[in-house]
Amino acid sequence: MIYFDRVSKVYSPTSIALDGVTFAVEPQEFVSLVGQSGAGKSTLLKLLLAEEKPSDGKVFFESLDVHELKKREIPAVRRRMGIVFQDYKLLPTKTAYENVAFAMEAAGKTEEEIKQDVPQVLELVGLMDKAWHFPSELSGGEIQRVAIARAIVNRPDLVVADEPTGNLDPINAWDIIKLLEKINELGTTVMLATHDKEIINTLKRRVITLEKGKLIRDEKRGRYVL
Ligand code: ADP
């Protein structure tokens, strides 16, 4: 599903963000990406999302060379990836329901489909009772649930979560991780970038560790050792 083939990203001679990184992710895996600040996690995700181009090497998503795509082809490919950020990025003037519905409208879905799928996905993340609340009326954990609902509503093959628990207390953070596990069990590949040692050590899933742009460890049931 994802294949990084000797990928390097050099922003400037003194800023080598990724250095010869190679790994593959199979469909339905749950992979955590760890590393200290500056290790290259965000750069790796940006290359996958075609927001940046590699200086060397190739990035494949479902056998497509991401950086050979034409500009107009990129949105359709990105729609096959659901993205969750640390800082939510919900629209403040829309309710939970409307934020999720908006992602479906943007993907060209019909009214029928929207009416059917939005309640289903809000139910899945446990927020149906707050469907008509605005982000300002929701807690951090609830907002992140809406963001996850929005990321999965178009049934992506992959969910990319970049520090999704960064702004949450430990209890809410766990709920978000459990939700990502549930989504994974339902058949979606999950790629989680995190700093959180507790989470990594409890998940006991595959862990890819970056250090100064190099992939230094790739373990099936990894632990966070930095
Ligand atoms: P992480 O997400 O693990 O904190 P990043 O991918 O953000 O790491 O950064 C990796 C390295 O690349 C850092 O040294 C950072 O300063 C550098 N870097 C990231 N983005 C840019 C950019 N746009 N221009 C120059 N250097 C960058």
Tab-separated table of N, CA and C in Angstrom, residues 113-198:
chain	number	residue	atom	x	y	z
A	113	GLU	N	-26.371	10.048	-0.046
A	113	GLU	CA	-25.213	9.392	0.581
A	113	GLU	C	-24.835	10.114	1.867
A	114	ILE	N	-24.889	11.440	1.827
A	114	ILE	CA	-24.498	12.230	2.989
A	114	ILE	C	-25.446	11.937	4.154
A	115	LYS	N	-26.738	11.931	3.873
A	115	LYS	CA	-27.748	11.674	4.919
A	115	LYS	C	-27.591	10.289	5.528
A	116	GLN	N	-27.123	9.383	4.731
A	116	GLN	CA	-26.968	8.010	5.221
A	116	GLN	C	-25.655	7.829	5.993
A	117	ASP	N	-24.571	8.372	5.447
A	117	ASP	CA	-23.248	8.053	6.001
A	117	ASP	C	-22.841	8.913	7.196
A	118	VAL	N	-23.238	10.201	7.216
A	118	VAL	CA	-22.758	11.061	8.306
A	118	VAL	C	-23.243	10.544	9.673
A	119	PRO	N	-24.541	10.234	9.843
A	119	PRO	CA	-24.959	9.705	11.142
A	119	PRO	C	-24.233	8.412	11.500
A	120	GLN	N	-24.009	7.570	10.498
A	120	GLN	CA	-23.320	6.291	10.750
A	120	GLN	C	-21.927	6.504	11.318
A	121	VAL	N	-21.222	7.451	10.702
A	121	VAL	CA	-19.823	7.647	11.115
A	121	VAL	C	-19.764	8.396	12.454
A	122	LEU	N	-20.724	9.287	12.698
A	122	LEU	CA	-20.770	9.967	14.011
A	122	LEU	C	-21.097	8.958	15.114
A	123	GLU	N	-21.925	7.991	14.770
A	123	GLU	CA	-22.246	6.910	15.706
A	123	GLU	C	-20.977	6.106	16.019
A	124	LEU	N	-20.222	5.802	14.969
A	124	LEU	CA	-18.996	5.013	15.132
A	124	LEU	C	-18.010	5.697	16.091
A	125	VAL	N	-17.903	7.027	16.001
A	125	VAL	CA	-16.954	7.733	16.880
A	125	VAL	C	-17.619	8.134	18.202
A	126	GLY	N	-18.886	7.752	18.378
A	126	GLY	CA	-19.579	7.982	19.653
A	126	GLY	C	-20.021	9.418	19.869
A	127	LEU	N	-20.400	10.107	18.801
A	127	LEU	CA	-20.749	11.531	18.948
A	127	LEU	C	-22.108	11.905	18.385
A	128	MET	N	-22.970	10.916	18.142
A	128	MET	CA	-24.260	11.227	17.534
A	128	MET	C	-25.041	12.233	18.390
A	129	ASP	N	-24.907	12.117	19.713
A	129	ASP	CA	-25.679	13.022	20.592
A	129	ASP	C	-25.160	14.468	20.548
A	130	LYS	N	-23.997	14.680	19.957
A	130	LYS	CA	-23.453	16.048	19.866
A	130	LYS	C	-23.376	16.510	18.411
A	131	ALA	N	-24.120	15.865	17.547
A	131	ALA	CA	-24.029	16.140	16.106
A	131	ALA	C	-24.271	17.609	15.770
A	132	TRP	N	-25.133	18.270	16.554
A	132	TRP	CA	-25.486	19.655	16.220
A	132	TRP	C	-24.733	20.681	17.055
A	133	HIS	N	-23.673	20.220	17.715
A	133	HIS	CA	-22.832	21.157	18.470
A	133	HIS	C	-21.761	21.747	17.550
A	134	PHE	N	-21.421	22.999	17.822
A	134	PHE	CA	-20.310	23.630	17.111
A	134	PHE	C	-19.003	23.258	17.814
A	135	PRO	N	-17.863	23.350	17.098
A	135	PRO	CA	-16.590	23.017	17.738
A	135	PRO	C	-16.386	23.736	19.073
A	136	SER	N	-16.840	24.993	19.170
A	136	SER	CA	-16.654	25.748	20.428
A	136	SER	C	-17.458	25.145	21.576
A	137	GLU	N	-18.410	24.278	21.267
A	137	GLU	CA	-19.238	23.653	22.307
A	137	GLU	C	-18.798	22.213	22.610
A	138	LEU	N	-17.640	21.837	22.069
A	138	LEU	CA	-17.152	20.465	22.262
A	138	LEU	C	-15.802	20.485	22.982
A	139	SER	N	-15.486	19.389	23.690
A	139	SER	CA	-14.180	19.268	24.345
A	139	SER	C	-13.120	18.900	23.298
A	140	GLY	N	-11.859	18.995	23.707
A	140	GLY	CA	-10.760	18.646	22.790
A	140	GLY	C	-10.898	17.225	22.254
A	141	GLY	N	-11.229	16.298	23.153
A	141	GLY	CA	-11.377	14.895	22.750
A	141	GLY	C	-12.527	14.725	21.768
A	142	GLU	N	-13.625	15.430	22.032
A	142	GLU	CA	-14.789	15.324	21.138
A	142	GLU	C	-14.479	15.925	19.764
A	143	ILE	N	-13.758	17.051	19.779
A	143	ILE	CA	-13.389	17.687	18.507
A	143	ILE	C	-12.517	16.731	17.685
A	144	GLN	N	-11.597	16.062	18.373
A	144	GLN	CA	-10.723	15.142	17.642
A	144	GLN	C	-11.531	13.971	17.076
A	145	ARG	N	-12.605	13.573	17.786
A	145	ARG	CA	-13.487	12.513	17.256
A	145	ARG	C	-14.185	12.974	15.975
A	146	VAL	N	-14.601	14.238	15.969
A	146	VAL	CA	-15.232	14.777	14.755
A	146	VAL	C	-14.203	14.761	13.620
A	147	ALA	N	-12.983	15.157	13.948
A	147	ALA	CA	-11.925	15.200	12.927
A	147	ALA	C	-11.686	13.795	12.367
A	148	ILE	N	-11.766	12.789	13.232
A	148	ILE	CA	-11.574	11.408	12.768
A	148	ILE	C	-12.769	10.977	11.918
A	149	ALA	N	-13.975	11.361	12.365
A	149	ALA	CA	-15.177	11.040	11.572
A	149	ALA	C	-15.038	11.641	10.175
A	150	ARG	N	-14.577	12.880	10.130
A	150	ARG	CA	-14.408	13.563	8.845
A	150	ARG	C	-13.355	12.846	7.986
A	151	ALA	N	-12.301	12.359	8.650
A	151	ALA	CA	-11.215	11.704	7.903
A	151	ALA	C	-11.647	10.361	7.318
A	152	ILE	N	-12.611	9.689	7.967
A	152	ILE	CA	-12.953	8.335	7.489
A	152	ILE	C	-14.252	8.276	6.694
A	153	VAL	N	-14.999	9.389	6.646
A	153	VAL	CA	-16.342	9.319	6.074
A	153	VAL	C	-16.342	8.957	4.586
A	154	ASN	N	-15.282	9.303	3.878
A	154	ASN	CA	-15.215	8.940	2.459
A	154	ASN	C	-14.534	7.583	2.244
A	155	ARG	N	-14.490	6.801	3.316
A	155	ARG	CA	-13.918	5.436	3.276
A	155	ARG	C	-12.533	5.380	2.641
A	156	PRO	N	-11.585	6.072	3.230
A	156	PRO	CA	-10.231	6.036	2.671
A	156	PRO	C	-9.596	4.666	2.909
A	157	ASP	N	-8.569	4.358	2.130
A	157	ASP	CA	-7.850	3.105	2.333
A	157	ASP	C	-6.840	3.250	3.461
A	158	LEU	N	-6.429	4.521	3.684
A	158	LEU	CA	-5.378	4.796	4.669
A	158	LEU	C	-5.790	5.992	5.525
A	159	VAL	N	-5.569	5.891	6.841
A	159	VAL	CA	-5.726	7.065	7.697
A	159	VAL	C	-4.337	7.462	8.193
A	160	VAL	N	-3.990	8.730	7.968
A	160	VAL	CA	-2.721	9.264	8.439
A	160	VAL	C	-3.027	10.197	9.609
A	161	ALA	N	-2.496	9.873	10.784
A	161	ALA	CA	-2.765	10.702	11.960
A	161	ALA	C	-1.445	11.282	12.459
A	162	ASP	N	-1.320	12.602	12.363
A	162	ASP	CA	-0.072	13.278	12.741
A	162	ASP	C	-0.217	13.873	14.133
A	163	GLU	N	0.352	13.220	15.124
A	163	GLU	CA	0.264	13.645	16.537
A	163	GLU	C	-1.189	13.927	16.936
A	164	PRO	N	-2.109	12.988	16.714
A	164	PRO	CA	-3.531	13.290	16.963
A	164	PRO	C	-3.854	13.478	18.439
A	165	THR	N	-2.950	13.034	19.318
A	165	THR	CA	-3.233	13.137	20.752
A	165	THR	C	-2.420	14.246	21.404
A	166	GLY	N	-1.703	15.008	20.573
A	166	GLY	CA	-0.773	16.018	21.087
A	166	GLY	C	-1.386	17.048	22.013
A	167	ASN	N	-2.667	17.377	21.809
A	167	ASN	CA	-3.301	18.402	22.639
A	167	ASN	C	-4.275	17.819	23.659
A	168	LEU	N	-4.206	16.509	23.895
A	168	LEU	CA	-5.216	15.879	24.751
A	168	LEU	C	-4.604	15.341	26.043
A	169	ASP	N	-5.450	15.260	27.098
A	169	ASP	CA	-4.976	14.635	28.335
A	169	ASP	C	-4.943	13.121	28.108
A	170	PRO	N	-4.262	12.379	29.018
A	170	PRO	CA	-4.047	10.949	28.757
A	170	PRO	C	-5.331	10.146	28.524
A	171	ILE	N	-6.402	10.453	29.236
A	171	ILE	CA	-7.629	9.654	29.080
A	171	ILE	C	-8.231	9.873	27.691
A	172	ASN	N	-8.339	11.134	27.289
A	172	ASN	CA	-8.856	11.431	25.951
A	172	ASN	C	-7.929	10.890	24.871
A	173	ALA	N	-6.632	10.962	25.140
A	173	ALA	CA	-5.652	10.465	24.174
A	173	ALA	C	-5.894	8.979	23.931
A	174	TRP	N	-6.123	8.232	24.996
A	174	TRP	CA	-6.361	6.797	24.849
A	174	TRP	C	-7.612	6.500	24.062
A	175	ASP	N	-8.652	7.288	24.323
A	175	ASP	CA	-9.896	7.084	23.575
A	175	ASP	C	-9.661	7.257	22.079
A	176	ILE	N	-8.836	8.236	21.736
A	176	ILE	CA	-8.543	8.478	20.315
A	176	ILE	C	-7.755	7.301	19.730
A	177	ILE	N	-6.787	6.803	20.485
A	177	ILE	CA	-5.997	5.661	19.998
A	177	ILE	C	-6.889	4.429	19.834
A	178	LYS	N	-7.800	4.225	20.798
A	178	LYS	CA	-8.709	3.068	20.703
A	178	LYS	C	-9.595	3.194	19.457
A	179	LEU	N	-9.995	4.424	19.198
A	179	LEU	CA	-10.818	4.663	18.009
A	179	LEU	C	-10.023	4.342	16.732
A	180	LEU	N	-8.756	4.742	16.706
A	180	LEU	CA	-7.912	4.425	15.534
A	180	LEU	C	-7.743	2.910	15.402
A	181	GLU	N	-7.634	2.219	16.536
A	181	GLU	CA	-7.527	0.750	16.489
A	181	GLU	C	-8.806	0.138	15.928
A	182	LYS	N	-9.941	0.708	16.348
A	182	LYS	CA	-11.230	0.188	15.863
A	182	LYS	C	-11.331	0.376	14.335
A	183	ILE	N	-10.932	1.556	13.882
A	183	ILE	CA	-10.976	1.854	12.443
A	183	ILE	C	-10.072	0.878	11.695
A	184	ASN	N	-8.913	0.593	12.298
A	184	ASN	CA	-7.971	-0.364	11.721
A	184	ASN	C	-8.593	-1.761	11.653
A	185	GLU	N	-9.280	-2.153	12.734
A	185	GLU	CA	-9.918	-3.476	12.746
A	185	GLU	C	-11.013	-3.573	11.686
A	186	LEU	N	-11.612	-2.439	11.367
A	186	LEU	CA	-12.655	-2.431	10.334
A	186	LEU	C	-12.053	-2.477	8.925
A	187	GLY	N	-10.704	-2.472	8.838
A	187	GLY	CA	-10.074	-2.724	7.544
A	187	GLY	C	-9.256	-1.591	6.954
A	188	THR	N	-9.099	-0.490	7.692
A	188	THR	CA	-8.352	0.651	7.151
A	188	THR	C	-6.910	0.621	7.676
A	189	THR	N	-5.979	0.885	6.796
A	189	THR	CA	-4.577	0.995	7.198
A	189	THR	C	-4.405	2.280	8.010
A	190	VAL	N	-3.623	2.221	9.083
A	190	VAL	CA	-3.426	3.417	9.904
A	190	VAL	C	-1.935	3.707	10.032
A	191	MET	N	-1.588	4.966	9.820
A	191	MET	CA	-0.216	5.411	10.038
A	191	MET	C	-0.263	6.536	11.063
A	192	LEU	N	0.340	6.309	12.206
A	192	LEU	CA	0.244	7.224	13.340
A	192	LEU	C	1.615	7.781	13.686
A	193	ALA	N	1.783	9.097	13.545
A	193	ALA	CA	3.040	9.722	13.978
A	193	ALA	C	2.818	10.247	15.385
A	194	THR	N	3.687	9.859	16.295
A	194	THR	CA	3.504	10.303	17.681
A	194	THR	C	4.824	10.396	18.434
A	195	HIS	N	4.786	11.190	19.508
A	195	HIS	CA	5.904	11.304	20.450
A	195	HIS	C	5.631	10.442	21.673
A	196	ASP	N	4.381	9.970	21.795
A	196	ASP	CA	3.897	9.472	23.086
A	196	ASP	C	4.381	8.050	23.378
A	197	LYS	N	5.337	7.970	24.312
A	197	LYS	CA	5.946	6.697	24.696
A	197	LYS	C	4.921	5.701	25.208
A	198	GLU	N	4.064	6.178	26.133
A	198	GLU	CA	3.024	5.324	26.736
A	198	GLU	C	2.217	4.612	25.663
